[in-house]
JSON list of C-alpha atoms in Angstrom, two decimals:
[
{"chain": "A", "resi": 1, "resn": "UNK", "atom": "CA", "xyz": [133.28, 110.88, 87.45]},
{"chain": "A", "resi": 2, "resn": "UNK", "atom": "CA", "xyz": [136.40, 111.88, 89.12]},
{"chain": "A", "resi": 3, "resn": "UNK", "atom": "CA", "xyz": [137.33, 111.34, 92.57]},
{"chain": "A", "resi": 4, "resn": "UNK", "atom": "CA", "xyz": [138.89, 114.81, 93.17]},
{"chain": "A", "resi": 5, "resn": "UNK", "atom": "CA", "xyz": [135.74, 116.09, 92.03]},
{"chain": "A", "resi": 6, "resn": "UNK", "atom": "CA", "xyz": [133.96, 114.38, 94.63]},
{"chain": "A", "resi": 7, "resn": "UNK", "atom": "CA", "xyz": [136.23, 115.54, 97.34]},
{"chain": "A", "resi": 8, "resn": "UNK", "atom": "CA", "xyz": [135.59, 118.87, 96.02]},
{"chain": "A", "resi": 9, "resn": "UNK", "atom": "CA", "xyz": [131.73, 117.94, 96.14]},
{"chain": "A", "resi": 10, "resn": "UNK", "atom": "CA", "xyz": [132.05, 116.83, 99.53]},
{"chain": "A", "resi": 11, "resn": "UNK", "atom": "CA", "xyz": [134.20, 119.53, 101.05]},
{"chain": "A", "resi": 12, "resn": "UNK", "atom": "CA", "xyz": [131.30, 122.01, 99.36]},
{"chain": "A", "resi": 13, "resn": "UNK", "atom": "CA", "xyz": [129.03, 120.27, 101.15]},
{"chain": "A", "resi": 14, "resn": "UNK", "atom": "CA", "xyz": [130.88, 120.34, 104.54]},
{"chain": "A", "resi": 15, "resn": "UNK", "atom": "CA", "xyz": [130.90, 124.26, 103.96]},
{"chain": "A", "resi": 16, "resn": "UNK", "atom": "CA", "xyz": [127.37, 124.26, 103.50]},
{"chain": "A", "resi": 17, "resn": "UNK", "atom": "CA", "xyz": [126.46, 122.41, 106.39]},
{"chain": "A", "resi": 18, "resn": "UNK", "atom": "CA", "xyz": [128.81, 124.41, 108.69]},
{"chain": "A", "resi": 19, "resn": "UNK", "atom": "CA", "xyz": [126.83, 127.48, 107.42]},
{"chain": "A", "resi": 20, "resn": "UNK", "atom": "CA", "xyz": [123.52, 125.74, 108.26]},
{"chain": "A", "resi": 21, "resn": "UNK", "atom": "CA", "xyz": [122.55, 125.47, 105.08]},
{"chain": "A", "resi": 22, "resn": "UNK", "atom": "CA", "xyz": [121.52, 121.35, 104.91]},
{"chain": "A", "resi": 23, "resn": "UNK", "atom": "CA", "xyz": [119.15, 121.71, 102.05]},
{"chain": "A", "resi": 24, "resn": "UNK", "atom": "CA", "xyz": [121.68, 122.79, 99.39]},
{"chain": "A", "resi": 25, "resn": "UNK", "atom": "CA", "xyz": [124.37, 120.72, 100.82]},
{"chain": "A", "resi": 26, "resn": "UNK", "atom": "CA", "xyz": [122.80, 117.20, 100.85]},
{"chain": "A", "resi": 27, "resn": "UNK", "atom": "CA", "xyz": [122.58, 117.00, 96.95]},
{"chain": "A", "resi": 28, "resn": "UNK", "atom": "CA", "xyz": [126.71, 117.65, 96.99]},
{"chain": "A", "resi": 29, "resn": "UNK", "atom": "CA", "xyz": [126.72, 114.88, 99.23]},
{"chain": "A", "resi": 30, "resn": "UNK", "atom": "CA", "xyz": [124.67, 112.31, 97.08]},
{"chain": "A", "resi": 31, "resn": "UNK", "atom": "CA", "xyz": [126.30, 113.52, 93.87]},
{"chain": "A", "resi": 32, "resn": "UNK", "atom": "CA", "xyz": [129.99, 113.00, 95.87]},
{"chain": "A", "resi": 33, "resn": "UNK", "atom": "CA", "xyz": [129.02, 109.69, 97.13]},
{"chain": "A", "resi": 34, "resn": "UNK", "atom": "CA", "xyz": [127.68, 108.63, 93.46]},
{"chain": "A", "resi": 35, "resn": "UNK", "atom": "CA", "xyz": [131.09, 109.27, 91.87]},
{"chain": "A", "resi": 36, "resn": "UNK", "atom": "CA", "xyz": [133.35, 107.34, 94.68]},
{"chain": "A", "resi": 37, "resn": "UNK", "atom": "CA", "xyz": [130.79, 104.31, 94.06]},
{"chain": "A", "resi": 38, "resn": "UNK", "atom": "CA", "xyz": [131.33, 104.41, 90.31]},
{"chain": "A", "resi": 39, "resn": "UNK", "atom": "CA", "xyz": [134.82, 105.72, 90.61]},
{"chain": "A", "resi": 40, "resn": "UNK", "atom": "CA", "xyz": [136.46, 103.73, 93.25]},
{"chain": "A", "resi": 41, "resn": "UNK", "atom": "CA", "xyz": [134.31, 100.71, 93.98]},
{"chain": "A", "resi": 42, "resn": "UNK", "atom": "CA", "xyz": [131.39, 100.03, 96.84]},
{"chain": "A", "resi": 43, "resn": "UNK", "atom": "CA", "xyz": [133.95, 98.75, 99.35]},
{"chain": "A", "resi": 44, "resn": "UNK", "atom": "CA", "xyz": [136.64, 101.85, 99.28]},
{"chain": "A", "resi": 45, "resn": "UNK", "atom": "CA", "xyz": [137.41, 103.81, 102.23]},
{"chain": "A", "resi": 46, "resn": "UNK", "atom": "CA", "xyz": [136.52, 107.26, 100.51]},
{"chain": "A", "resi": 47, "resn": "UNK", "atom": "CA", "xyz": [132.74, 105.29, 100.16]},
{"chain": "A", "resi": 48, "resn": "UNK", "atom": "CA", "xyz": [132.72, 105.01, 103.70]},
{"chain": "A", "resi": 49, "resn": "UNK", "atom": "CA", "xyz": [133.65, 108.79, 104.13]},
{"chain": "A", "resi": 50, "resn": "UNK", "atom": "CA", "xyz": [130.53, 109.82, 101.58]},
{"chain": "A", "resi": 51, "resn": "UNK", "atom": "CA", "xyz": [128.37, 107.48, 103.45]},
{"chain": "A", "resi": 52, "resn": "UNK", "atom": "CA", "xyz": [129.44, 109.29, 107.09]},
{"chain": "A", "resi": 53, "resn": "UNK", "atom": "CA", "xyz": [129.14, 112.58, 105.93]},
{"chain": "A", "resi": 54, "resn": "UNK", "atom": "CA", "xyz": [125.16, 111.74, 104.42]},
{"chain": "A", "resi": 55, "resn": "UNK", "atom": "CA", "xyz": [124.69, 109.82, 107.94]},
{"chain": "A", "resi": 56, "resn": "UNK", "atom": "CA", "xyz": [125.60, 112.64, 109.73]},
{"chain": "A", "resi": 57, "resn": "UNK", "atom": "CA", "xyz": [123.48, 115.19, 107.55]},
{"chain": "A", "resi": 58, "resn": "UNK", "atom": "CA", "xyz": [120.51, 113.19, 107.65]},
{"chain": "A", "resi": 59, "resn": "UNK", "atom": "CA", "xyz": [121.04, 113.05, 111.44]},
{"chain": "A", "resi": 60, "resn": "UNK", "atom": "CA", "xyz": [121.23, 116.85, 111.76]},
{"chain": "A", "resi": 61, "resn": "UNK", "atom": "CA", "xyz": [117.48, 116.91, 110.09]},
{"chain": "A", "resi": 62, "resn": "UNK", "atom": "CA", "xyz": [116.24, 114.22, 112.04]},
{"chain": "A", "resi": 63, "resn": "UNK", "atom": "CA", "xyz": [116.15, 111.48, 109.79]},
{"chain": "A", "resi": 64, "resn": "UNK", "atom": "CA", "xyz": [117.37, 109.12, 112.29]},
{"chain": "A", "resi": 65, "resn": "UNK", "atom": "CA", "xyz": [116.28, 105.83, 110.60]},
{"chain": "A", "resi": 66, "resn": "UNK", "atom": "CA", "xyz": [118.17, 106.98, 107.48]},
{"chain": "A", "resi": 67, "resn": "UNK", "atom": "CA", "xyz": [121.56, 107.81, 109.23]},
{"chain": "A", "resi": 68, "resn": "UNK", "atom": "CA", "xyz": [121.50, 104.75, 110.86]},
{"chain": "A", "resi": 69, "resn": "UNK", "atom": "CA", "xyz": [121.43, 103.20, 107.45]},
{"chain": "A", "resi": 70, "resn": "UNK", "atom": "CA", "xyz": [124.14, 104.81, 106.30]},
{"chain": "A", "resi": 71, "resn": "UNK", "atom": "CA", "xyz": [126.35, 104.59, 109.55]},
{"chain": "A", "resi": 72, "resn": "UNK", "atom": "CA", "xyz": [125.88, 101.13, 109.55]},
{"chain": "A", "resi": 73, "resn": "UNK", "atom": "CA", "xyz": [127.03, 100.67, 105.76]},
{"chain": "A", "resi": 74, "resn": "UNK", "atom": "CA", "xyz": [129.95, 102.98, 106.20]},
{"chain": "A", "resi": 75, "resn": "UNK", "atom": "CA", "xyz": [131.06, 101.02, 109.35]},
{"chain": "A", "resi": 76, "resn": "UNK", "atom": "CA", "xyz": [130.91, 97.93, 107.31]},
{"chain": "A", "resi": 77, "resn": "UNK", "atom": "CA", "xyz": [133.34, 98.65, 104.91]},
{"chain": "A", "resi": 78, "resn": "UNK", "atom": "CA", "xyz": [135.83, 100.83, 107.41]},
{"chain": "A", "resi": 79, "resn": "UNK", "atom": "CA", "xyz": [135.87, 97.15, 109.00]},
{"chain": "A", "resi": 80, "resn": "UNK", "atom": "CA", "xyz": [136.25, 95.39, 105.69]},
{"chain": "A", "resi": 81, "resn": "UNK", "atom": "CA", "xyz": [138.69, 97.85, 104.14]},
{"chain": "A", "resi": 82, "resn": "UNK", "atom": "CA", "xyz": [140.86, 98.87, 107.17]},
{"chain": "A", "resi": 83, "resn": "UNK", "atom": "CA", "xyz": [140.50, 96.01, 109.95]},
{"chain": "A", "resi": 84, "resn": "UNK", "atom": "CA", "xyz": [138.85, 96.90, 113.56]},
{"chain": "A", "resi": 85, "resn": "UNK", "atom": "CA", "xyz": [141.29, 98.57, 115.39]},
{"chain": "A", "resi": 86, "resn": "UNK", "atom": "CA", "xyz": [141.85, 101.54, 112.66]},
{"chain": "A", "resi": 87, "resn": "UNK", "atom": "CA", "xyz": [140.56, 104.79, 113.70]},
{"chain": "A", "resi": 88, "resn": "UNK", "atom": "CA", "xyz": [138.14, 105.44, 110.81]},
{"chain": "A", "resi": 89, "resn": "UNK", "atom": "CA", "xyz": [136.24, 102.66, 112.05]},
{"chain": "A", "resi": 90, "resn": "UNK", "atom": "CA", "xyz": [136.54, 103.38, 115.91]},
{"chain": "A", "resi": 91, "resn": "UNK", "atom": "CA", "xyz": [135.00, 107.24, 114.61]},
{"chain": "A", "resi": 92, "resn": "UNK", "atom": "CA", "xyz": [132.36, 105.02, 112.46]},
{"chain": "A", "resi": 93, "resn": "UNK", "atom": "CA", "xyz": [131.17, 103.37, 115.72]},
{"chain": "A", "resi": 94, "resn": "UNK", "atom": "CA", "xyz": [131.04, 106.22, 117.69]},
{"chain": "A", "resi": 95, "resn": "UNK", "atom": "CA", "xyz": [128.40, 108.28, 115.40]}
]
């Protein structure tokens, strides 16, 4: 439960997904998300990062109602953590 070890998770999964290969990369995702929860807190930045990345999986297979979910969530705490005119959160509200 390390976050380095979820940014490795994460950049994995990034790989994977570049490669086309969404099945094997949106476990990495979960598990990377998981550890910044637990290791970080709900409301960190890197959170909001996990969440965008799923979001934006789940969009690429269509799971539209889920990404929105998670777009939404991550938006939230971009606001919360790094005020509205940051561009983390102008990138949130754009996907």
């Amino acid at each position: 439960d390390y976050p380095h070890v979820a940014l490795d998770l994460n950049n994995l999964a990034v790989l994977l997904e570049k490669k086309g290969n969404l099945k094997d990369a949106e476990p990495l995702h979960r598990e990377s998300l998981s550890i910044r929860k637990k290791a970080l807190g709900e409301d960190h930045p890197d959170v909001a990062q996990s969440l965008n990345n799923l979001a934006m999986l789940l969009q690429k297979k269509g799971d539209l109602k889920g990404a929105e979910q998670l777009y939404r969530e991550s938006l939230a705490i971009r606001k919360k953590a790094l005020g509205d005119d940051h561009p983390d959160v102008a990138l949130s509200l754009n996907n």
